[in-house]
Amino acid sequence: MKFGVIVFPGSNCDQDVYHVLGAVLGQPVDYLWHGDTDVAGYDCLVLPGGFSYGDYLRAGAIARFAPIMPAVIDFARSGGLVLGICNGFQILLEAGLLPGAMRRNDCLQFRCQWTYLRVENNATPFTNRFREGQVIRIPIAHGEGNYYADAATLAELEANRQIIFRYCAPDGEVTPAANPNGSVGNIAGIINREGNILGMMPHPERCAESLLGGTDGRELFASIVDWWQRGERLGA
Amino acid sequence: MLLAKIYVTLKPGVLDPQGEAVMGGLKAMGYEGVTAVRVGKYLEVQLDLDDRQEAGRQVEEMCRRLLANPVIEQYRYTLEEPAGLSTEESPRG
């Protein structure tokens, strides 16, 4: 399985993702420069965290028009696996590949901390190694993670089980106090209706080795590899 | 040559943490009469165009595609001659 990690000017988690996929999971992985226009030959694309184009105007707004994005959008629309982490999630929202938008954290602070997440749906290429309802621990680091969707969109996300992760207390209870940014419904990650595009604010690449204090993030990347190696394909 | 003055603001009802914080600051300064603050963005875009209709069409498109996020933001703009002699408010935001 071949991964591509897209590097925008201002990406800063690209090397962490590359390390996890290549050194920790032993998968072939390449960097793809934002100025490239071709993503042929890749099985999964990762849009990493960072501050693409300085987050000017709105986080992800300018990256969404990078030369590589038409190819990423084509890849995603034709069912290719796409994972957007933090700034990558913001870019996917701006590109319209996922519904909703990000607002500034309600606390106005940049939040860099461990969070507990409840896995709301494990029947996806990205979460199949978790149990449904499992509480996992993955860190966040963002100032604009306050996810917003209008009531109709939110109802649709709920009905189609597209909410994948919610911020929760260590015991799994979804409470306002466990929400670090004010996101609607404590949402930390969502998937598109077809199930091939996941966006999440927490950083799984930062907790994929015990040396870094946790390995729950590794299971997310390993889920993708397992899913692919079992020969599962969406819509098949 | 035309100058577009563009205002991008959060839609009514969308929480504005910055506005809340600014209001808190103003109240702390003693401005007890402040009841709401909303923070937005102001952009000036210079256009090498004289056709106001074409300029308006392009500015609309810029706002829709990049300058505002229609999920949470609205926009309005004026088109002015560089001298600022005439002002025209856009019909919608």
PDB file of C-alpha atoms in Angstrom, chain B residues 18-80:
ATOM      1  CA  GLN B  18     -13.173  37.010  19.400  1.00  0.00           C
ATOM      2  CA  GLY B  19     -16.154  39.330  19.594  1.00  0.00           C
ATOM      3  CA  GLU B  20     -17.055  37.950  23.025  1.00  0.00           C
ATOM      4  CA  ALA B  21     -13.503  38.542  24.257  1.00  0.00           C
ATOM      5  CA  VAL B  22     -13.426  42.090  22.883  1.00  0.00           C
ATOM      6  CA  MET B  23     -16.764  42.808  24.558  1.00  0.00           C
ATOM      7  CA  GLY B  24     -15.349  41.489  27.834  1.00  0.00           C
ATOM      8  CA  GLY B  25     -12.389  43.846  27.414  1.00  0.00           C
ATOM      9  CA  LEU B  26     -14.595  46.847  26.706  1.00  0.00           C
ATOM     10  CA  LYS B  27     -16.746  46.101  29.738  1.00  0.00           C
ATOM     11  CA  ALA B  28     -13.660  45.743  31.895  1.00  0.00           C
ATOM     12  CA  MET B  29     -12.663  49.225  30.693  1.00  0.00           C
ATOM     13  CA  GLY B  30     -15.935  50.555  32.014  1.00  0.00           C
ATOM     14  CA  TYR B  31     -18.043  50.657  28.830  1.00  0.00           C
ATOM     15  CA  GLU B  32     -21.019  49.071  30.514  1.00  0.00           C
ATOM     16  CA  GLY B  33     -23.370  50.007  27.677  1.00  0.00           C
ATOM     17  CA  VAL B  34     -21.761  47.568  25.220  1.00  0.00           C
ATOM     18  CA  THR B  35     -24.207  44.762  24.515  1.00  0.00           C
ATOM     19  CA  ALA B  36     -22.558  42.903  21.611  1.00  0.00           C
ATOM     20  CA  VAL B  37     -19.344  42.896  19.558  1.00  0.00           C
ATOM     21  CA  ARG B  38     -18.779  41.020  16.310  1.00  0.00           C
ATOM     22  CA  VAL B  39     -15.307  40.916  14.740  1.00  0.00           C
ATOM     23  CA  GLY B  40     -15.029  40.731  10.951  1.00  0.00           C
ATOM     24  CA  LYS B  41     -12.497  41.269   8.167  1.00  0.00           C
ATOM     25  CA  TYR B  42     -12.028  44.214   5.855  1.00  0.00           C
ATOM     26  CA  LEU B  43     -10.232  43.810   2.527  1.00  0.00           C
ATOM     27  CA  GLU B  44      -9.330  46.281  -0.205  1.00  0.00           C
ATOM     28  CA  VAL B  45      -8.915  44.791  -3.665  1.00  0.00           C
ATOM     29  CA  GLN B  46      -7.640  46.983  -6.471  1.00  0.00           C
ATOM     30  CA  LEU B  47      -8.897  46.034  -9.912  1.00  0.00           C
ATOM     31  CA  ASP B  48      -7.485  47.103 -13.225  1.00  0.00           C
ATOM     32  CA  LEU B  49     -11.019  47.312 -14.607  1.00  0.00           C
ATOM     33  CA  ASP B  50     -13.337  50.194 -15.514  1.00  0.00           C
ATOM     34  CA  ASP B  51     -16.440  48.129 -16.220  1.00  0.00           C
ATOM     35  CA  ARG B  52     -18.323  48.154 -12.940  1.00  0.00           C
ATOM     36  CA  GLN B  53     -20.537  45.276 -13.920  1.00  0.00           C
ATOM     37  CA  GLU B  54     -17.571  43.050 -14.746  1.00  0.00           C
ATOM     38  CA  ALA B  55     -15.757  44.197 -11.602  1.00  0.00           C
ATOM     39  CA  GLY B  56     -18.832  43.376  -9.519  1.00  0.00           C
ATOM     40  CA  ARG B  57     -19.084  39.963 -11.114  1.00  0.00           C
ATOM     41  CA  GLN B  58     -15.436  39.203 -10.335  1.00  0.00           C
ATOM     42  CA  VAL B  59     -15.624  40.477  -6.758  1.00  0.00           C
ATOM     43  CA  GLU B  60     -18.753  38.380  -6.125  1.00  0.00           C
ATOM     44  CA  GLU B  61     -16.894  35.339  -7.395  1.00  0.00           C
ATOM     45  CA  MET B  62     -13.790  36.117  -5.301  1.00  0.00           C
ATOM     46  CA  CYS B  63     -15.955  36.424  -2.205  1.00  0.00           C
ATOM     47  CA  ARG B  64     -17.810  33.206  -2.886  1.00  0.00           C
ATOM     48  CA  ARG B  65     -14.749  31.156  -3.780  1.00  0.00           C
ATOM     49  CA  LEU B  66     -12.078  32.425  -1.398  1.00  0.00           C
ATOM     50  CA  LEU B  67     -12.600  35.576   0.638  1.00  0.00           C
ATOM     51  CA  ALA B  68     -15.625  34.355   2.608  1.00  0.00           C
ATOM     52  CA  ASN B  69     -16.579  30.874   3.737  1.00  0.00           C
ATOM     53  CA  PRO B  70     -20.297  30.673   2.928  1.00  0.00           C
ATOM     54  CA  VAL B  71     -20.847  28.085   5.663  1.00  0.00           C
ATOM     55  CA  ILE B  72     -20.216  30.609   8.435  1.00  0.00           C
ATOM     56  CA  GLU B  73     -19.596  33.996   6.822  1.00  0.00           C
ATOM     57  CA  GLN B  74     -21.409  36.634   4.776  1.00  0.00           C
ATOM     58  CA  TYR B  75     -19.962  39.487   2.747  1.00  0.00           C
ATOM     59  CA  ARG B  76     -20.806  42.860   1.277  1.00  0.00           C
ATOM     60  CA  TYR B  77     -18.722  45.286  -0.728  1.00  0.00           C
ATOM     61  CA  THR B  78     -18.577  48.640  -2.371  1.00  0.00           C
ATOM     62  CA  LEU B  79     -16.913  49.517  -5.671  1.00  0.00           C
ATOM     63  CA  GLU B  80     -15.301  52.911  -5.794  1.00  0.00           C
TER      64      GLU B  80
END
